[in-house]
mmCIF file of C-alpha atoms in Angstrom:
data_model
loop_
_atom_site.group_PDB
_atom_site.id
_atom_site.type_symbol
_atom_site.label_atom_id
_atom_site.label_comp_id
_atom_site.label_asym_id
_atom_site.label_seq_id
_atom_site.Cartn_x
_atom_site.Cartn_y
_atom_site.Cartn_z
ATOM 1 C CA MET A 279 46.228 -46.427 63.149
ATOM 2 C CA GLY A 280 45.341 -50.016 62.146
ATOM 3 C CA ASN A 281 44.465 -53.133 63.842
ATOM 4 C CA THR A 282 47.401 -53.078 66.316
ATOM 5 C CA ALA A 283 47.424 -54.946 69.592
ATOM 6 C CA LEU A 284 46.674 -51.727 71.487
ATOM 7 C CA ASN A 285 43.727 -50.909 69.314
ATOM 8 C CA THR A 286 42.323 -54.430 69.669
ATOM 9 C CA GLU A 287 42.657 -54.043 73.427
ATOM 10 C CA VAL A 288 40.873 -50.650 73.351
ATOM 11 C CA ALA A 289 38.060 -52.060 71.156
ATOM 12 C CA ALA A 290 37.522 -54.767 73.781
ATOM 13 C CA LEU A 291 36.891 -52.119 76.409
ATOM 14 C CA ARG A 292 34.141 -50.409 74.569
ATOM 15 C CA ARG A 293 30.755 -50.257 76.335
ATOM 16 C CA SER A 294 27.634 -49.512 74.374
ATOM 17 C CA PRO A 295 25.185 -47.021 75.923
ATOM 18 C CA ALA A 296 22.596 -49.661 76.826
ATOM 19 C CA HIS A 297 24.986 -52.500 77.620
ATOM 20 C CA HIS A 298 23.675 -52.661 81.235
ATOM 21 C CA LEU A 299 20.181 -53.499 79.884
ATOM 22 C CA TRP A 300 21.163 -56.425 77.712
ATOM 23 C CA THR A 301 20.081 -59.042 80.184
ATOM 24 C CA ASP A 302 16.771 -57.108 80.744
ATOM 25 C CA PHE A 303 16.221 -57.092 76.927
ATOM 26 C CA THR A 304 16.724 -60.823 76.818
ATOM 27 C CA VAL A 305 14.341 -61.469 79.631
ATOM 28 C CA GLY A 306 11.785 -58.999 78.528
ATOM 29 C CA SER A 307 11.552 -60.301 74.933
ATOM 30 C CA VAL A 308 8.406 -62.240 74.174
ATOM 31 C CA ALA A 309 8.152 -65.181 71.788
ATOM 32 C CA GLY A 310 5.128 -66.432 70.027
ATOM 33 C CA GLU A 311 2.439 -64.945 67.720
ATOM 34 C CA ARG A 312 2.230 -61.831 69.901
ATOM 35 C CA GLY A 313 5.912 -61.703 70.368
ATOM 36 C CA VAL A 314 8.239 -58.775 70.393
ATOM 37 C CA THR A 315 11.964 -58.850 70.913
ATOM 38 C CA LEU A 316 14.353 -55.987 71.778
ATOM 39 C CA ARG A 317 18.057 -55.896 71.452
ATOM 40 C CA GLU A 318 20.790 -53.390 71.071
ATOM 41 C CA VAL A 319 22.975 -53.380 68.008
ATOM 42 C CA PRO A 320 26.151 -51.817 69.405
ATOM 43 C CA PHE A 321 28.761 -49.694 67.825
ATOM 44 C CA GLN A 322 27.212 -49.181 64.363
ATOM 45 C CA ARG A 323 29.191 -46.823 62.167
ATOM 46 C CA MET A 324 27.225 -43.578 61.663
ATOM 47 C CA VAL A 325 28.259 -40.693 59.531
ATOM 48 C CA GLY A 326 26.528 -37.416 59.280
ATOM 49 C CA ILE A 327 26.464 -36.025 55.763
ATOM 50 C CA ARG A 328 25.405 -32.512 54.917
ATOM 51 C CA VAL A 329 25.499 -31.758 51.197
ATOM 52 C CA ASP A 330 23.187 -30.534 48.412
ATOM 53 C CA PRO A 331 22.329 -33.809 46.637
ATOM 54 C CA ALA A 332 21.998 -32.001 43.291
ATOM 55 C CA SER A 333 25.529 -30.579 43.469
ATOM 56 C CA ASP A 334 28.670 -32.047 42.064
ATOM 57 C CA THR A 335 29.904 -32.768 45.590
ATOM 58 C CA GLY A 336 26.574 -34.582 46.305
ATOM 59 C CA ALA A 337 27.066 -36.658 43.177
ATOM 60 C CA ARG A 338 30.650 -37.619 44.265
ATOM 61 C CA ILE A 339 29.386 -38.734 47.690
ATOM 62 C CA GLY A 340 26.454 -40.444 46.078
ATOM 63 C CA GLU A 341 28.774 -42.643 44.090
ATOM 64 C CA LEU A 342 30.145 -44.152 47.305
ATOM 65 C CA THR A 343 26.736 -44.577 48.944
ATOM 66 C CA GLY A 344 24.592 -45.771 46.156
ATOM 67 C CA GLY A 345 23.069 -42.356 45.673
ATOM 68 C CA LEU A 346 21.565 -39.950 48.194
ATOM 69 C CA PRO A 347 17.892 -40.160 49.187
ATOM 70 C CA LEU A 348 15.865 -37.343 47.858
ATOM 71 C CA ASN A 349 12.597 -37.489 49.774
ATOM 72 C CA SER A 350 11.376 -37.976 53.292
ATOM 73 C CA GLY A 351 11.404 -41.626 54.139
ATOM 74 C CA ASP A 352 13.812 -42.643 51.475
ATOM 75 C CA VAL A 353 16.789 -44.924 52.221
ATOM 76 C CA THR A 354 19.489 -45.735 49.785
ATOM 77 C CA THR A 355 21.884 -48.693 50.089
ATOM 78 C CA GLY A 356 25.330 -48.896 48.565
ATOM 79 C CA GLU A 357 27.490 -51.829 47.505
ATOM 80 C CA SER A 358 29.346 -51.630 50.847
ATOM 81 C CA GLY A 359 26.185 -52.465 52.713
ATOM 82 C CA ALA A 360 25.957 -48.959 54.204
ATOM 83 C CA ALA A 361 22.530 -47.376 54.169
ATOM 84 C CA VAL A 362 21.896 -43.574 53.908
ATOM 85 C CA LEU A 363 18.775 -42.276 55.656
ATOM 86 C CA TRP A 364 17.101 -38.998 54.700
ATOM 87 C CA LEU A 365 16.900 -36.533 57.543
ATOM 88 C CA ALA A 366 16.373 -33.299 55.619
ATOM 89 C CA PRO A 367 16.806 -32.030 52.018
ATOM 90 C CA ASP A 368 20.468 -31.479 52.642
ATOM 91 C CA GLU A 369 21.179 -33.721 55.667
ATOM 92 C CA PHE A 370 21.599 -37.471 55.712
ATOM 93 C CA LEU A 371 22.756 -40.180 58.087
ATOM 94 C CA LEU A 372 24.879 -43.059 56.835
ATOM 95 C CA VAL A 373 24.527 -46.268 58.885
ATOM 96 C CA ALA A 374 26.851 -49.193 58.534
ATOM 97 C CA PRO A 375 27.578 -52.245 60.727
ATOM 98 C CA ASP A 376 30.330 -52.031 63.293
ATOM 99 C CA ASP A 377 33.564 -52.323 61.277
ATOM 100 C CA GLY A 378 35.814 -52.561 64.390
ATOM 101 C CA GLU A 379 38.143 -50.020 62.912
ATOM 102 C CA PRO A 380 39.767 -47.610 65.337
ATOM 103 C CA GLY A 381 39.027 -43.906 64.937
ATOM 104 C CA SER A 382 36.619 -42.948 62.259
ATOM 105 C CA GLY A 383 37.739 -45.721 59.843
ATOM 106 C CA ALA A 384 38.257 -46.064 56.103
ATOM 107 C CA LEU A 385 34.636 -45.386 55.163
ATOM 108 C CA VAL A 386 34.672 -41.851 56.697
ATOM 109 C CA ALA A 387 38.038 -41.192 55.122
ATOM 110 C CA SER A 388 36.715 -42.053 51.660
ATOM 111 C CA LEU A 389 33.676 -39.853 52.166
ATOM 112 C CA VAL A 390 35.881 -37.021 53.360
ATOM 113 C CA GLU A 391 37.879 -37.376 50.240
ATOM 114 C CA ALA A 392 34.785 -37.359 48.055
ATOM 115 C CA LEU A 393 33.665 -34.217 49.775
ATOM 116 C CA GLY A 394 36.969 -32.554 49.010
ATOM 117 C CA ASP A 395 36.617 -28.720 49.267
ATOM 118 C CA GLY A 396 32.970 -28.833 48.169
ATOM 119 C CA ALA A 397 30.303 -27.181 50.271
ATOM 120 C CA GLY A 398 29.102 -29.590 52.934
ATOM 121 C CA GLN A 399 30.421 -31.722 55.737
ATOM 122 C CA VAL A 400 31.094 -35.308 56.605
ATOM 123 C CA ILE A 401 31.439 -36.150 60.241
ATOM 124 C CA ASP A 402 31.793 -39.422 62.136
ATOM 125 C CA LEU A 403 28.863 -39.608 64.462
ATOM 126 C CA SER A 404 29.169 -43.197 65.546
ATOM 127 C CA SER A 405 29.128 -42.333 69.266
ATOM 128 C CA ASN A 406 26.240 -39.975 68.924
ATOM 129 C CA ARG A 407 23.421 -42.584 68.675
ATOM 130 C CA THR A 408 22.960 -46.241 69.565
ATOM 131 C CA THR A 409 20.721 -48.729 67.761
ATOM 132 C CA PHE A 410 17.798 -50.646 69.160
ATOM 133 C CA GLU A 411 16.146 -53.322 67.130
ATOM 134 C CA LEU A 412 12.558 -54.015 67.921
ATOM 135 C CA ALA A 413 11.150 -57.015 66.121
ATOM 136 C CA GLY A 414 8.197 -59.291 66.092
ATOM 137 C CA PRO A 415 4.490 -59.388 65.334
ATOM 138 C CA SER A 416 3.785 -56.869 68.104
ATOM 139 C CA ALA A 417 6.709 -54.479 67.403
ATOM 140 C CA GLN A 418 4.431 -51.935 65.685
ATOM 141 C CA ALA A 419 1.867 -52.079 68.559
ATOM 142 C CA VAL A 420 4.697 -51.370 71.019
ATOM 143 C CA LEU A 421 5.851 -48.330 69.060
ATOM 144 C CA GLU A 422 2.366 -46.936 68.535
ATOM 145 C CA LYS A 423 1.912 -46.536 72.282
ATOM 146 C CA SER A 424 4.317 -43.672 72.391
ATOM 147 C CA CYS A 425 4.965 -42.503 68.778
ATOM 148 C CA ALA A 426 2.594 -39.966 67.219
ATOM 149 C CA ALA A 427 3.805 -40.689 63.621
ATOM 150 C CA ASP A 428 1.520 -42.785 61.436
ATOM 151 C CA LEU A 429 3.176 -46.237 61.497
ATOM 152 C CA HIS A 430 0.514 -48.040 59.427
ATOM 153 C CA PRO A 431 2.192 -49.755 56.507
ATOM 154 C CA ARG A 432 0.000 -47.704 54.166
ATOM 155 C CA THR A 433 2.146 -44.693 55.000
ATOM 156 C CA PHE A 434 5.248 -46.211 56.601
ATOM 157 C CA ALA A 435 6.322 -49.122 54.426
ATOM 158 C CA ALA A 436 9.228 -51.419 55.005
ATOM 159 C CA GLY A 437 12.483 -49.884 53.840
ATOM 160 C CA THR A 438 11.627 -46.334 54.821
ATOM 161 C CA ALA A 439 12.918 -44.268 57.694
ATOM 162 C CA ILE A 440 11.536 -41.151 59.429
ATOM 163 C CA THR A 441 12.674 -38.721 62.118
ATOM 164 C CA THR A 442 10.175 -38.670 64.896
ATOM 165 C CA GLU A 443 9.687 -38.740 68.641
ATOM 166 C CA ILE A 444 9.118 -41.866 70.674
ATOM 167 C CA SER A 445 8.048 -41.118 74.239
ATOM 168 C CA LYS A 446 9.353 -37.515 73.641
ATOM 169 C CA ILE A 447 12.870 -38.834 72.665
ATOM 170 C CA PRO A 448 14.021 -37.590 69.296
ATOM 171 C CA THR A 449 14.582 -40.845 67.453
ATOM 172 C CA LEU A 450 15.242 -42.018 63.975
ATOM 173 C CA LEU A 451 12.890 -44.814 63.086
ATOM 174 C CA TRP A 452 13.825 -47.124 60.244
ATOM 175 C CA LYS A 453 11.549 -49.962 59.289
ATOM 176 C CA THR A 454 13.864 -52.525 57.972
ATOM 177 C CA SER A 455 11.221 -55.180 57.287
ATOM 178 C CA ASP A 456 7.504 -55.648 57.823
ATOM 179 C CA SER A 457 7.933 -56.433 61.533
ATOM 180 C CA THR A 458 11.451 -55.105 62.255
ATOM 181 C CA PHE A 459 12.227 -51.584 63.328
ATOM 182 C CA GLN A 460 15.568 -50.007 64.069
ATOM 183 C CA LEU A 461 15.511 -47.070 66.513
ATOM 184 C CA PHE A 462 18.366 -44.612 66.740
ATOM 185 C CA PRO A 463 18.125 -42.573 69.933
ATOM 186 C CA ARG A 464 20.914 -40.454 71.155
ATOM 187 C CA ALA A 465 23.314 -42.296 73.510
ATOM 188 C CA SER A 466 22.259 -40.283 76.587
ATOM 189 C CA PHE A 467 18.579 -41.386 76.039
ATOM 190 C CA ALA A 468 19.386 -45.101 75.529
ATOM 191 C CA ASP A 469 18.748 -46.012 79.118
ATOM 192 C CA TYR A 470 15.442 -44.158 79.275
ATOM 193 C CA LEU A 471 14.150 -45.451 75.979
ATOM 194 C CA GLY A 472 15.370 -48.922 76.542
ATOM 195 C CA ARG A 473 13.506 -49.176 79.811
ATOM 196 C CA TRP A 474 10.400 -47.474 78.288
ATOM 197 C CA LEU A 475 10.295 -50.050 75.529
ATOM 198 C CA LEU A 476 10.717 -52.922 77.997
ATOM 199 C CA ASP A 477 7.756 -51.593 79.936
ATOM 200 C CA ALA A 478 5.662 -51.190 76.766
ATOM 201 C CA MET A 479 6.513 -54.861 75.814
ATOM 202 C CA THR A 480 5.339 -56.284 79.214
ATOM 203 C CA GLU A 481 1.674 -56.622 78.287
ATOM 204 C CA PHE A 482 2.489 -58.897 75.363
ATOM 205 C CA ALA A 483 4.046 -61.467 77.669
ATOM 206 C CA ALA A 484 0.787 -61.626 79.727
ATOM 207 C CA GLU A 485 -1.906 -64.181 79.096
ATOM 208 C CA GLY A 486 -5.182 -62.885 77.874
ATOM 209 C CA THR A 487 -7.037 -61.425 74.930
ATOM 210 C CA PRO A 488 -4.666 -60.793 72.033
ATOM 211 C CA TRP A 489 -4.170 -57.227 71.008
ATOM 212 C CA PRO A 490 -6.192 -55.438 69.817
ATOM 213 C CA MET B 175 -4.379 -34.275 67.781
ATOM 214 C CA LEU B 176 -3.312 -31.494 65.454
ATOM 215 C CA LEU B 177 -1.452 -32.398 62.327
ATOM 216 C CA PHE B 178 0.785 -29.998 60.432
ATOM 217 C CA THR B 179 2.039 -30.774 57.028
ATOM 218 C CA CYS B 180 5.705 -30.097 56.784
ATOM 219 C CA PRO B 181 6.684 -29.234 53.153
ATOM 220 C CA ASN B 182 9.592 -31.700 53.462
ATOM 221 C CA CYS B 183 8.342 -34.437 55.767
ATOM 222 C CA GLY B 184 4.643 -34.491 55.363
ATOM 223 C CA PRO B 185 1.909 -34.715 58.080
ATOM 224 C CA ARG B 186 3.260 -34.754 61.572
ATOM 225 C CA ASN B 187 2.121 -34.175 65.038
ATOM 226 C CA GLU B 188 2.071 -30.494 66.169
ATOM 227 C CA THR B 189 4.439 -31.219 69.118
ATOM 228 C CA GLU B 190 7.239 -31.836 66.548
ATOM 229 C CA PHE B 191 7.032 -28.170 65.525
ATOM 230 C CA HIS B 192 8.049 -24.861 67.122
ATOM 231 C CA TYR B 193 6.513 -21.470 66.453
ATOM 232 C CA GLY B 194 8.501 -18.664 64.886
ATOM 233 C CA GLY B 195 6.091 -15.669 64.949
ATOM 234 C CA GLN B 196 4.808 -13.590 62.144
ATOM 235 C CA ALA B 197 6.085 -14.274 58.645
ATOM 236 C CA HIS B 198 7.140 -11.782 56.018
ATOM 237 C CA VAL B 199 8.621 -9.129 58.323
ATOM 238 C CA ALA B 200 11.047 -7.569 55.987
ATOM 239 C CA TYR B 201 14.486 -6.571 57.255
ATOM 240 C CA PRO B 202 14.821 -2.779 57.115
ATOM 241 C CA ALA B 203 16.503 -1.544 53.842
ATOM 242 C CA ASN B 204 18.682 0.934 55.744
ATOM 243 C CA PRO B 205 18.903 -0.277 59.336
ATOM 244 C CA ALA B 206 21.475 2.247 60.267
ATOM 245 C CA GLU B 207 19.042 5.092 59.444
ATOM 246 C CA LEU B 208 16.283 3.895 61.758
ATOM 247 C CA SER B 209 15.291 5.845 64.824
ATOM 248 C CA ASP B 210 15.127 3.917 68.125
ATOM 249 C CA ARG B 211 11.395 3.836 67.789
ATOM 250 C CA GLU B 212 11.458 2.431 64.288
ATOM 251 C CA TRP B 213 14.037 -0.144 65.296
ATOM 252 C CA ALA B 214 11.932 -1.232 68.307
ATOM 253 C CA GLU B 215 8.852 -1.551 66.054
ATOM 254 C CA TYR B 216 10.784 -3.760 63.570
ATOM 255 C CA LEU B 217 12.026 -5.974 66.362
ATOM 256 C CA PHE B 218 9.021 -6.225 68.661
ATOM 257 C CA TYR B 219 5.797 -4.978 66.985
ATOM 258 C CA ARG B 220 3.747 -7.720 65.422
ATOM 259 C CA GLU B 221 0.246 -8.046 64.117
ATOM 260 C CA ASN B 222 -2.312 -9.520 66.446
ATOM 261 C CA THR B 223 -4.576 -10.832 63.726
ATOM 262 C CA ARG B 224 -7.937 -12.344 64.364
ATOM 263 C CA GLY B 225 -8.475 -14.744 61.427
ATOM 264 C CA LEU B 226 -5.968 -15.727 58.741
ATOM 265 C CA PHE B 227 -2.383 -15.118 59.821
ATOM 266 C CA ALA B 228 0.870 -15.909 58.010
ATOM 267 C CA GLU B 229 3.408 -17.242 60.440
ATOM 268 C CA ARG B 230 6.756 -19.131 60.560
ATOM 269 C CA TRP B 231 7.147 -22.590 61.961
ATOM 270 C CA VAL B 232 10.105 -24.948 62.249
ATOM 271 C CA HIS B 233 9.948 -28.772 62.198
ATOM 272 C CA SER B 234 12.430 -28.981 65.078
ATOM 273 C CA ALA B 235 11.936 -32.709 65.705
ATOM 274 C CA GLY B 236 12.157 -33.572 62.002
ATOM 275 C CA CYS B 237 14.031 -31.953 59.171
ATOM 276 C CA ARG B 238 14.768 -28.866 61.191
ATOM 277 C CA LYS B 239 13.715 -26.594 58.331
ATOM 278 C CA TRP B 240 11.693 -23.450 58.576
ATOM 279 C CA PHE B 241 8.455 -22.930 56.562
ATOM 280 C CA ASN B 242 5.480 -20.567 56.405
ATOM 281 C CA MET B 243 1.909 -21.388 57.239
ATOM 282 C CA VAL B 244 -1.314 -19.488 56.990
ATOM 283 C CA ARG B 245 -3.345 -20.370 59.994
ATOM 284 C CA ASP B 246 -6.782 -19.131 61.189
ATOM 285 C CA THR B 247 -6.108 -17.826 64.721
ATOM 286 C CA VAL B 248 -9.773 -18.428 65.677
ATOM 287 C CA SER B 249 -10.410 -21.941 64.418
ATOM 288 C CA TYR B 250 -6.814 -23.093 64.185
ATOM 289 C CA ASP B 251 -7.465 -24.276 60.538
ATOM 290 C CA VAL B 252 -4.272 -24.524 58.577
ATOM 291 C CA LYS B 253 -5.090 -22.885 55.258
ATOM 292 C CA ALA B 254 -1.765 -23.169 53.483
ATOM 293 C CA VAL B 255 1.742 -24.358 53.944
ATOM 294 C CA TYR B 256 4.555 -22.937 51.813
ATOM 295 C CA ARG B 257 8.374 -22.787 51.810
ATOM 296 C CA ILE B 258 10.541 -19.966 53.135
ATOM 297 C CA GLY B 259 11.117 -17.465 50.307
ATOM 298 C CA GLU B 260 7.801 -18.041 48.663
ATOM 299 C CA LEU B 261 5.099 -15.447 48.643
ATOM 300 C CA ARG B 262 1.990 -15.779 50.625
ATOM 301 C CA PRO B 263 -0.751 -17.414 48.433
ATOM 302 C CA GLU B 264 -2.611 -14.552 46.847
ATOM 303 C CA THR B 265 -6.029 -16.208 46.916
ATOM 304 C CA LEU B 266 -5.794 -16.400 50.655
ATOM 305 C CA GLU B 267 -4.979 -12.774 50.779
ATOM 306 C CA ARG B 268 -8.226 -12.079 49.073
ATOM 307 C CA ALA B 269 -10.095 -14.504 51.214
ATOM 308 C CA ALA B 270 -8.653 -12.779 54.315
ATOM 309 C CA ALA B 271 -9.653 -9.384 53.027
ATOM 310 C CA ALA B 272 -13.173 -10.605 52.273
ATOM 311 C CA THR B 273 -13.727 -12.366 55.566
ATOM 312 C CA ALA B 274 -11.705 -10.232 57.974
ATOM 313 C CA PRO B 275 -14.037 -9.158 60.728
ATOM 314 C CA ASP B 276 -14.415 -5.518 61.403
ATOM 315 C CA GLN B 277 -12.803 -5.475 64.750
ATOM 316 C CA PRO B 278 -14.313 -2.263 66.273
ATOM 317 C CA GLN B 279 -17.752 -3.606 65.583
ATOM 318 C CA GLN B 280 -16.939 -6.995 66.990
ATOM 319 C CA LEU B 281 -15.776 -5.342 70.201
ATOM 320 C CA ALA B 282 -18.794 -3.079 70.488
ATOM 321 C CA PRO B 283 -20.967 -5.380 72.663
ATOM 322 C CA ALA B 284 -18.082 -5.849 75.132
ATOM 323 C CA GLN B 285 -17.632 -2.112 75.377
ATOM 324 C CA ALA B 286 -21.263 -1.742 75.992
ATOM 325 C CA ASN B 287 -21.263 -4.247 78.673
ATOM 326 C CA PRO B 288 -17.869 -4.591 80.483
ATOM 327 C CA ASN B 289 -19.150 -7.509 82.622
ATOM 328 C CA ASN B 290 -19.516 -9.569 79.528
ATOM 329 C CA ALA B 291 -16.148 -8.745 78.078
ATOM 330 C CA SER B 292 -15.393 -12.190 76.739
ATOM 331 C CA GLU B 293 -18.222 -12.071 74.203
ATOM 332 C CA GLY B 294 -17.323 -10.755 70.808
ATOM 333 C CA VAL B 295 -13.559 -11.065 71.375
#
C-alpha cells in the first residue's frame, strides 16, 4: 500500500453517504442569532475498540489514545488528535480526521499491534458511520425535537458524548463545544437523518418570534 | 415519558431498552437429568407477579449491556436497578413479602360477580 498513483485515483472516487445532500445542507443552513448550520464531515477514520480498560492490553492501547474513557459520556483525546468515545464499559470508538490513507491505515495497524494477542478487538469501522456536524445557537433546539436524551448543558456538557437515538436512528452524539454537535449515524441512515435535520432546521430560517 | 436508569449510562428513555423476562432463573444443575416436563418448566414457566418483580433489561440503544431491575408491575415504579450477577436487594424482598397482596382474596369479588371481572385484578 502507500500513496501510489492508483490509490490517489481511488481516493478521489470516494463518495460519502450524504454527498448528494451537500447542496441542500448549504442552502438549508441558517445564519444569525437563531442560526444553525449542518454539514457532513466525510471519511473520518473510525476504529472500534473492545478491551477491558483495566487490563494490560487496555493500558497498551490507552498509551496510543491518551487513555481510555472509563464512564458514560467521557471522551479522551490523544496526542495524535484522535478522540476515543465511551460506548460501553468495554467498548470504545476512536474517531480521527480523514487521513487519506488507503486501507485501514497506520493508526489501525499501531492499535492492532498494541492489542497483540490480548483479549479484545480492534477493527477499522470507518465506513460504518458518517459524521454530521450541527452547529449554531439553535443546534440544541434542533436536536431536542427528536432526541429523548437530556441535552441540557447541566447533564450534557461540552466535551462529552452519548449513545442515543435521534428520530429513532441509533446515533452517537458528541458535543464538541457549547453549540457544536457531531452526530455519527450509520451510513445507511445518513440520507434519512440528513433530510430529517434539514426539516427540523427550517423553522429557524423563518421570520417570527424567536424560539422558545 | 418513562426513564430507566442504566447502571452504565444513567437515566435514559424507556424506548432505548428491551425487556428480557424474569431475572434469577437458575440454569438446572444437571440439565441432562431433567424430565421433559421439568425442562419445559425451566424454559417457559415464569412468575406472573402482581407487585414487585425482578426482571432483566438490556440497554439496546446504548451500552448494550444487560442489567436487573425490580419493578412494580402495578404502578410501573422502578424500585431498584442492579447489575447482572448481583443479588436482588434483600430489603426489597422483605418489602415484597410484607406488601404482596393475597391474590385469592383479591380475586374474590370478580369470582362473585363475573360481569365485573376487571375489578380486583
